[in-house]
Each structure stands twice: as structure tokens, then as C-alpha cells.
JSON list of C-alpha atoms in Angstrom, two decimals:
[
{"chain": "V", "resi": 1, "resn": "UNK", "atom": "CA", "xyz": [-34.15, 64.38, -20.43]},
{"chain": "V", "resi": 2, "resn": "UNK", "atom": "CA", "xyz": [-34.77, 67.84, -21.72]},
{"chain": "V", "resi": 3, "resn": "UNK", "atom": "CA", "xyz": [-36.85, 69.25, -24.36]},
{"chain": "V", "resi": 4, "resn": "UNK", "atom": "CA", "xyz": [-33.53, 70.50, -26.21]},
{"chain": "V", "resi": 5, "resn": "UNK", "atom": "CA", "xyz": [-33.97, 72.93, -29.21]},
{"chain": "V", "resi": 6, "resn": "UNK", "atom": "CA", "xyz": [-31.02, 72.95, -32.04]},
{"chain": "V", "resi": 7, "resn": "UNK", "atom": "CA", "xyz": [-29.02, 76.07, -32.01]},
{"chain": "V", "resi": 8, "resn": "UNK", "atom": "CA", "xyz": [-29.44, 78.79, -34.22]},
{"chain": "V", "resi": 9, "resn": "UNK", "atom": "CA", "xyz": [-27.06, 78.98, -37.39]},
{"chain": "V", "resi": 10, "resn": "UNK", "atom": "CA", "xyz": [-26.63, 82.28, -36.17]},
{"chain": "V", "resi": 11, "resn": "UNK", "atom": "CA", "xyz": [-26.18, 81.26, -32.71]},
{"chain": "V", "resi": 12, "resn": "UNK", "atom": "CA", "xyz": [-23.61, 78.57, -33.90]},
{"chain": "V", "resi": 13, "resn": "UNK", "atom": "CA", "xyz": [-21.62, 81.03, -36.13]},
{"chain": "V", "resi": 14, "resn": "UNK", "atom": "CA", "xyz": [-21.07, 84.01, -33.07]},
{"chain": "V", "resi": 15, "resn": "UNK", "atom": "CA", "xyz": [-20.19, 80.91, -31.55]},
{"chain": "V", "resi": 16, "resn": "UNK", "atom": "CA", "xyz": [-17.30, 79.81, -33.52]},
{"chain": "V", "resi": 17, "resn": "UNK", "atom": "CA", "xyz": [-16.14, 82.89, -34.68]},
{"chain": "V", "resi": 18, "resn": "UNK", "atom": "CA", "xyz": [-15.62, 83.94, -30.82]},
{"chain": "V", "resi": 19, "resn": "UNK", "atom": "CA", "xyz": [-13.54, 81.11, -30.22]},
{"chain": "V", "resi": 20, "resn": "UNK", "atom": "CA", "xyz": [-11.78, 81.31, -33.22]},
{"chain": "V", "resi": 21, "resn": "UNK", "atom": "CA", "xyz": [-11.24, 85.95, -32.53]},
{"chain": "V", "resi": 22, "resn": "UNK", "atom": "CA", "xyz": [-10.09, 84.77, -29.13]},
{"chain": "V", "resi": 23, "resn": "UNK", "atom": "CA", "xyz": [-8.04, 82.21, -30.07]},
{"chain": "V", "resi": 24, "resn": "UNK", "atom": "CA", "xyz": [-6.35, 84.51, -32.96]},
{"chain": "V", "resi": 25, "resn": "UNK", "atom": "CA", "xyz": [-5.78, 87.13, -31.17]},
{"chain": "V", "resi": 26, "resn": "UNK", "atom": "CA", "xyz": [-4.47, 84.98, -27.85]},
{"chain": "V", "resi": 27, "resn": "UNK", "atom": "CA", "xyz": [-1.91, 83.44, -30.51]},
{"chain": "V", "resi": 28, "resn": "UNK", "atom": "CA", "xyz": [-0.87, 86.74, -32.45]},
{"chain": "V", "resi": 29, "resn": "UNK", "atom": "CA", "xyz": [-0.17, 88.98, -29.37]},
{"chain": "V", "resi": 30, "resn": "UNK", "atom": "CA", "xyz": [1.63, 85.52, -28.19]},
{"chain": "V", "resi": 31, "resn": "UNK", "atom": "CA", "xyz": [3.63, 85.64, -31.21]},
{"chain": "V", "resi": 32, "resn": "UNK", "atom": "CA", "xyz": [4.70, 89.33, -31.01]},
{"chain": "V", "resi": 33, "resn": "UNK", "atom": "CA", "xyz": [5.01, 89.62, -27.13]},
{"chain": "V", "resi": 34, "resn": "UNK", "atom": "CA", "xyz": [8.26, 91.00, -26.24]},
{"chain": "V", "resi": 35, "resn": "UNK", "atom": "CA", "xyz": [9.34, 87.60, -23.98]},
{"chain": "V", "resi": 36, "resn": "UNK", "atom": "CA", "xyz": [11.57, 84.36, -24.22]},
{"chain": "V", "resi": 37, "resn": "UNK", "atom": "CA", "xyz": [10.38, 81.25, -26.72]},
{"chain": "V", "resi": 38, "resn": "UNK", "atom": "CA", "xyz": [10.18, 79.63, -23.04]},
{"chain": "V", "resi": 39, "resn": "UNK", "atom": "CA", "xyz": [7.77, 81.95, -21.55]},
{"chain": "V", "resi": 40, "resn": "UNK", "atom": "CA", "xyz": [5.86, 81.52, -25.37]},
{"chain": "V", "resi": 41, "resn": "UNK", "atom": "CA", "xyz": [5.67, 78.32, -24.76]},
{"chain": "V", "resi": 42, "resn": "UNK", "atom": "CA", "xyz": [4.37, 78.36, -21.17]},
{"chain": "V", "resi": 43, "resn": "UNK", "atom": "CA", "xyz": [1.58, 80.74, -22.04]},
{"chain": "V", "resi": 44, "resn": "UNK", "atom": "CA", "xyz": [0.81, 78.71, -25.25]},
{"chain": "V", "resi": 45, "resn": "UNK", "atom": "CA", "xyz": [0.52, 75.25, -23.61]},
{"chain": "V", "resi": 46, "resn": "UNK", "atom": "CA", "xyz": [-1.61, 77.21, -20.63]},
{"chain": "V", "resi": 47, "resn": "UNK", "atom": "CA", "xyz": [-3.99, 77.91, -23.66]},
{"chain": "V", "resi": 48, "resn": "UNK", "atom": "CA", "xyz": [-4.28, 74.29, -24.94]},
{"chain": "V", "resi": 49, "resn": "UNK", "atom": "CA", "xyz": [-4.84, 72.55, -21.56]},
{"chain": "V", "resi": 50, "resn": "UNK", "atom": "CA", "xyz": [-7.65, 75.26, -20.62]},
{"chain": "V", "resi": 51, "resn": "UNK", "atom": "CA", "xyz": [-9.48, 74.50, -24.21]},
{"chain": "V", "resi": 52, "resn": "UNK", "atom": "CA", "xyz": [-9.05, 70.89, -23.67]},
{"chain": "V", "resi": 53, "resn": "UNK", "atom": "CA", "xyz": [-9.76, 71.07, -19.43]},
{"chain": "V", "resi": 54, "resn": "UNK", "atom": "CA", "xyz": [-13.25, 73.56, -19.91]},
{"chain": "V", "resi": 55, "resn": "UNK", "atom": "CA", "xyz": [-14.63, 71.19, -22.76]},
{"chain": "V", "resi": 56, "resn": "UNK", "atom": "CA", "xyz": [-13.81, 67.91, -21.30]},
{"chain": "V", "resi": 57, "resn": "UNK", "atom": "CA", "xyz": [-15.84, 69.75, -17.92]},
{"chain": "V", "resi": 58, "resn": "UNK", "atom": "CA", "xyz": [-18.55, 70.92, -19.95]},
{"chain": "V", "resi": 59, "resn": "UNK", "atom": "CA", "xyz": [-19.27, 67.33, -21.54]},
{"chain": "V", "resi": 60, "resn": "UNK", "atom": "CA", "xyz": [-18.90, 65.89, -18.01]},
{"chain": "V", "resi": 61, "resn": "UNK", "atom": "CA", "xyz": [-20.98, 68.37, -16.89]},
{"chain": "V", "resi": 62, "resn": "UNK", "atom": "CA", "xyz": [-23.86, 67.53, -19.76]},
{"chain": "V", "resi": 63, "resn": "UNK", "atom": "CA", "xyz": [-23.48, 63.81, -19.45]},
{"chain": "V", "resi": 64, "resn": "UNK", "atom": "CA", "xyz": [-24.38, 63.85, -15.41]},
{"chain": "V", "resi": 65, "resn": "UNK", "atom": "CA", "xyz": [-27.61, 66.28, -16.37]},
{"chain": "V", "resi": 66, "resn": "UNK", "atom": "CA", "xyz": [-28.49, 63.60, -19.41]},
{"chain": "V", "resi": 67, "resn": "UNK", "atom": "CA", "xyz": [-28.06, 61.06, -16.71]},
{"chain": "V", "resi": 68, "resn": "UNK", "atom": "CA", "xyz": [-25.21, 59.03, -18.62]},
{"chain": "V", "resi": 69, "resn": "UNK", "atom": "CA", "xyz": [-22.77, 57.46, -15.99]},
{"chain": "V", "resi": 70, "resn": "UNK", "atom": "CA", "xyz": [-19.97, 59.58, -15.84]},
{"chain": "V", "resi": 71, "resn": "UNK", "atom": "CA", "xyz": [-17.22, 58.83, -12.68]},
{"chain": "V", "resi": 72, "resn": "UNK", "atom": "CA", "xyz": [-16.89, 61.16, -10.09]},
{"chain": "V", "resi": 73, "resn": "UNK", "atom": "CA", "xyz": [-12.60, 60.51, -10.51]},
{"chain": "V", "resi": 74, "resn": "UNK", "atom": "CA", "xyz": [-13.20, 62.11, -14.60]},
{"chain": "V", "resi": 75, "resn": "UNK", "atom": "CA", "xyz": [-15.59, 65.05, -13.18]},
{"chain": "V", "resi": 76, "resn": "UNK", "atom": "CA", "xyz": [-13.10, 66.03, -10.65]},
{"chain": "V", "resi": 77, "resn": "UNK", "atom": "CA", "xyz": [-9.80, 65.43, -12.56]},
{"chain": "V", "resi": 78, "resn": "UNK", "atom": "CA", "xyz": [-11.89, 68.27, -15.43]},
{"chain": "V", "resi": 79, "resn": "UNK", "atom": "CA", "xyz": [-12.59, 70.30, -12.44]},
{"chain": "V", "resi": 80, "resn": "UNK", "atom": "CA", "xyz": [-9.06, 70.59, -10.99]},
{"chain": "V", "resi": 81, "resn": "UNK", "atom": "CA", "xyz": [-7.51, 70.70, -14.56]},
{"chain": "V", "resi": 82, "resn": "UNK", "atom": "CA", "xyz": [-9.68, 73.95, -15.63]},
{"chain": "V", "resi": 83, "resn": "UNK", "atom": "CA", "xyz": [-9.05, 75.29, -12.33]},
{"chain": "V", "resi": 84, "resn": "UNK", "atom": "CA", "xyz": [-5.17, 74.89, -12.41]},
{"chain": "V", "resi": 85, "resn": "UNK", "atom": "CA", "xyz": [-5.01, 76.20, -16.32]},
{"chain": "V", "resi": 86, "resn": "UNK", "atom": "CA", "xyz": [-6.71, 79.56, -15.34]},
{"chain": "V", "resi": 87, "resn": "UNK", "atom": "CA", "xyz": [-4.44, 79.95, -11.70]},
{"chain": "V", "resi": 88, "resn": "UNK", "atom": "CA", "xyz": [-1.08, 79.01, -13.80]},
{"chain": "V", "resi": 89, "resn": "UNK", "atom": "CA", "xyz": [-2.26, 82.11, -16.66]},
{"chain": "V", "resi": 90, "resn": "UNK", "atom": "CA", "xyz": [-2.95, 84.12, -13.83]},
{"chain": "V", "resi": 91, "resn": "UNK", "atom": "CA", "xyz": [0.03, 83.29, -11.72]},
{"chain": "V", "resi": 92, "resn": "UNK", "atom": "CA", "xyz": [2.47, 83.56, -14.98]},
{"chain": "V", "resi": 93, "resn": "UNK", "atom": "CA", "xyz": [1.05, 87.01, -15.97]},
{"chain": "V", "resi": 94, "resn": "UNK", "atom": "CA", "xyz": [1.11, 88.40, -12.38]},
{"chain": "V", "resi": 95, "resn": "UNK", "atom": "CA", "xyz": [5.02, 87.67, -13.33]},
{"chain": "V", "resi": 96, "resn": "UNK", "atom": "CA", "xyz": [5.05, 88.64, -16.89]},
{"chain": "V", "resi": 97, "resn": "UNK", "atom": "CA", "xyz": [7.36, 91.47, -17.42]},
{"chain": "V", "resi": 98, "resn": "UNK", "atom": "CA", "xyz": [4.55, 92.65, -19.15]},
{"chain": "V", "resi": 99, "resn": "UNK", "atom": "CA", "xyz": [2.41, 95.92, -19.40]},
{"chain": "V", "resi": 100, "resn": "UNK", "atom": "CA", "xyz": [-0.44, 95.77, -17.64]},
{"chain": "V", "resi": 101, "resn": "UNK", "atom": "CA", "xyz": [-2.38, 96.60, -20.73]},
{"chain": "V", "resi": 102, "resn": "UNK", "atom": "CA", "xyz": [-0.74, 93.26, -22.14]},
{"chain": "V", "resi": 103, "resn": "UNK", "atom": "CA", "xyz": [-1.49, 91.21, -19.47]},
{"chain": "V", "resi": 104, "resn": "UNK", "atom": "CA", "xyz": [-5.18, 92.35, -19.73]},
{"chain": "V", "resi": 105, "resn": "UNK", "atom": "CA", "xyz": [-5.04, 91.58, -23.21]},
{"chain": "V", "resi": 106, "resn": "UNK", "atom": "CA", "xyz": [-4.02, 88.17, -22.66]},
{"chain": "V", "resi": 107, "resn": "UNK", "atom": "CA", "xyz": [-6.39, 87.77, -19.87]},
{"chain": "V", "resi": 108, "resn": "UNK", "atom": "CA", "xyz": [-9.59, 88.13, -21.49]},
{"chain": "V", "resi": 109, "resn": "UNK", "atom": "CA", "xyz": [-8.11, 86.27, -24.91]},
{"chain": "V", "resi": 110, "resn": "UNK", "atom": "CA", "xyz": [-7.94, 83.75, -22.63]},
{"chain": "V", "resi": 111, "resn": "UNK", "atom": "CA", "xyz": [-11.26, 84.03, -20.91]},
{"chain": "V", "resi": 112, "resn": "UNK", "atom": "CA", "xyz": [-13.15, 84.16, -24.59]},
{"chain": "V", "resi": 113, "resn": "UNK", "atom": "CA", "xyz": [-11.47, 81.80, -25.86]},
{"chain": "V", "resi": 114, "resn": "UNK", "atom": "CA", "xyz": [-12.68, 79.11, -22.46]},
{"chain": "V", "resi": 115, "resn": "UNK", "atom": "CA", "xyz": [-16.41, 80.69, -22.37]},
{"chain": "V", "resi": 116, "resn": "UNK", "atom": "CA", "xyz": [-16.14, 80.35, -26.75]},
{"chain": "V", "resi": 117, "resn": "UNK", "atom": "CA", "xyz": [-15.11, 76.78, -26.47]},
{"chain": "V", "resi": 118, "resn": "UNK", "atom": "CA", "xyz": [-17.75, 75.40, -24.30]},
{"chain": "V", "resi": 119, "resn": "UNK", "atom": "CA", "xyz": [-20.48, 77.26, -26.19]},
{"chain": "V", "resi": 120, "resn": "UNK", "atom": "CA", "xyz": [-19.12, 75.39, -29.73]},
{"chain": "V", "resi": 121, "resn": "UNK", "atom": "CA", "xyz": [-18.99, 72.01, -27.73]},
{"chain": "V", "resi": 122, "resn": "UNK", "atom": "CA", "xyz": [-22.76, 72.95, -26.45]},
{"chain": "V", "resi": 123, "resn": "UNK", "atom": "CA", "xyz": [-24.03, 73.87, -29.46]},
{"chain": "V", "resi": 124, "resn": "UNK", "atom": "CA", "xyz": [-22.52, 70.39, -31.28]},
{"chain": "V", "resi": 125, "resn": "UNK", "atom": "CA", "xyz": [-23.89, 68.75, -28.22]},
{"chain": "V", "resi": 126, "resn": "UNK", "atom": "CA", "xyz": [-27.12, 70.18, -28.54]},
{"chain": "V", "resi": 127, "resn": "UNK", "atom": "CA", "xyz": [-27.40, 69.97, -32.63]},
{"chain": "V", "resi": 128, "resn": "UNK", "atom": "CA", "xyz": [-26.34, 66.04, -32.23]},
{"chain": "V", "resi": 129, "resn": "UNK", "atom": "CA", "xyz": [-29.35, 65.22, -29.15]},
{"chain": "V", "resi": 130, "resn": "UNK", "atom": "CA", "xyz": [-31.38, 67.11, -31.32]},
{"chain": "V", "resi": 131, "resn": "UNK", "atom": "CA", "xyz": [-30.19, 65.56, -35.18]},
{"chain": "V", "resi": 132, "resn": "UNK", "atom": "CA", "xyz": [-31.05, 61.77, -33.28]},
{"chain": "V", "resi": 133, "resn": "UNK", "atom": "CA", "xyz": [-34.13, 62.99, -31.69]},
{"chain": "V", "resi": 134, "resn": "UNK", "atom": "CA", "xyz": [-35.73, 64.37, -35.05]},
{"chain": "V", "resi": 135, "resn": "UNK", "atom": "CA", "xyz": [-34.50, 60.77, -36.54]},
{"chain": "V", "resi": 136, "resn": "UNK", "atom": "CA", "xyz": [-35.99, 58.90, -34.00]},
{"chain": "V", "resi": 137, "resn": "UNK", "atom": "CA", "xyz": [-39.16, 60.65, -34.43]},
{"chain": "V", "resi": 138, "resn": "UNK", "atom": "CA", "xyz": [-39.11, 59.84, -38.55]},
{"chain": "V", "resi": 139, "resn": "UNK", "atom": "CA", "xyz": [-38.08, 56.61, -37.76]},
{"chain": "V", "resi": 140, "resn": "UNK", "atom": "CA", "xyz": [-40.85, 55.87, -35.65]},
{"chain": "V", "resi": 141, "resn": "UNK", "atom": "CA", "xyz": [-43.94, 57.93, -38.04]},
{"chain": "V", "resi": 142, "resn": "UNK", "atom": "CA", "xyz": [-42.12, 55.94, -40.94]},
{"chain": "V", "resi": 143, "resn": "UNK", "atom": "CA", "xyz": [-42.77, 52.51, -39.05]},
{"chain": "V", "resi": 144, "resn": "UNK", "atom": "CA", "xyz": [-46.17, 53.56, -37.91]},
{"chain": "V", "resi": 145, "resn": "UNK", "atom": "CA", "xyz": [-47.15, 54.45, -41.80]},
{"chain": "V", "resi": 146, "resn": "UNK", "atom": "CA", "xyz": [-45.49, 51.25, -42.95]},
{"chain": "V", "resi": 147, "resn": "UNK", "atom": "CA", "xyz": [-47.70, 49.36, -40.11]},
{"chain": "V", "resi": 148, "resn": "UNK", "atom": "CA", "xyz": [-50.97, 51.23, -41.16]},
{"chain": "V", "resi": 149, "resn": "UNK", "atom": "CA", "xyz": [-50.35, 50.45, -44.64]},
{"chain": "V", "resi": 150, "resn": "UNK", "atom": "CA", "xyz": [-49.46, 46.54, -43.70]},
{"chain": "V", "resi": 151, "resn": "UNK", "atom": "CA", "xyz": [-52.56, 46.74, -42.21]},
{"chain": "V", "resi": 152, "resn": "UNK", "atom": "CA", "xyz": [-54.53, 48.00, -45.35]},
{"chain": "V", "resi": 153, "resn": "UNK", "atom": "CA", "xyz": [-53.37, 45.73, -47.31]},
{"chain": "V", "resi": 154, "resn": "UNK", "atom": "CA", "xyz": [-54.64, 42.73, -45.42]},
{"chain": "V", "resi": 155, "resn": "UNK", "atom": "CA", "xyz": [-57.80, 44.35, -44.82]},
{"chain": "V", "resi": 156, "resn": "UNK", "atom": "CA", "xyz": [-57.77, 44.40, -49.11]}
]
């Protein structure tokens, strides 16, 4: 396994507040966008299954580098799902009657909000491996202390 540092608090915030700017804004200019409660929809469940599809890849993704068995079935049914939310936003804004300027808009929501959800599950990831890892460690000086203070005692 890695040597894995804990994010920054800093680190951590950008992270969230990105995901949470891209996912306002994606949401608002959903909310005002000149189209049918249909289309709304569309775009609005395209949102939810790319959030769910890029983190559920991402963890996939860390487990196989951590080398916890993960099935090849769960890695590829992530890869196909993140691949067919970001085709369907593409394909349903190439036929948006949209300006282009909103379909921009609604492109890179979209693409912060992906990129600002896998960094959030990273950094959890990374501050959990890290929380258990700095346990462990106590755990094992407060067991060696315990042991050399067992042993002082006899010695007494």
C-alpha cells in the first residue's frame, strides 16, 4: 500500500465547495432554462447518474490500487455507466434548443461537478486510510508501553 498523507482542511474545503458551486449552479440554470419539465428532468437525472457512476469508478478504481478484490463485472459496469452519463449530456445538449452559451454553461457545470465529486470521495478515502493508520500506530505504541511496563513490574 501507499504512504498516503490526509488531505489538507484547505484542500478538503476547495474540494467540497467545487462540487457543491457546480452542483448549484448545474441545478439553478436547470431550474430557469427556458425548456419542458421533461427535458428538466432528463438533464437532471443525467446529473445524478454521472455523480453516482464517477464515484462508484473512482472507489473501484482505489480498491484495485489498495489491492482489495474488486470484480472486473463492477469495474466495467462504473466504466460504461460514467461513460454513457457524459455521451447522453452531450448528445441531449447537441439537441437542446439551447444557446450555445447555455449549453456551455451546462457543460462544464457538469464537468465540475464529476471532477468535484471524485476529489470529495478521494479526500474521505484518503482521511479514512489515513484516520485507521494513525490508530493502528497508537494502538500498537500503546501495547508496546503497556508490555514494557508489564515487564517492569515483574522485574520489581
Amino acid at each position: 500500500m501507499q504512504n498516503m498523507n490526509k488531505p489538507t482542511k484547505a484542500f478538503r474545503i476547495a474540494s467540497l465547495a467545487a462540487l457543491i458551486v457546480g452542483v448549484g449552479a448545474y441545478f439553478i440554470g436547470l431550474y430557469n432554462a427556458p425548456m419542458a419539465l421533461n427535458e428538466k428532468g432528463y438533464y437532471f437525472t443525467i446529473m445524478l447518474f454521472g455523480l453516482f457512476s464517477v464515484v462508484s469508478l473512482q472507489k473501484t478504481v482505489r480498491d484495485k490500487m489498495e489491492g482489495v478484490p474488486t470484480t472486473k463485472a463492477y469495474f466495467l459496469a462504473s466504466a460504461v455507466a460514467t461513460g454513457s452519463a457524459i455521451v447522453l449530456l452531450v448528445i441531449g445538449l447537441l439537441n437542446a434548443e439551447l444557446l450555445l452559451s447555455e449549453k456551455g454553461f451546462f457543460g462544464m457545470a457538469f464537468t465540475l461537478s464529476l471532477f468535484a465529486a471524485i476529489t470529495v470521495q478521494k479526500n474521505v478515502r484518503d482521511s479514512q486510510t489515513t484516520d485507521k493508520s494513525c490508530q493502528t500506530k497508537s494502538d500498537t505504541q500503546s501495547s508496546d508501553t503497556e508490555h514494557e511496563n508489564t515487564t517492569k513490574i515483574e522485574a520489581a
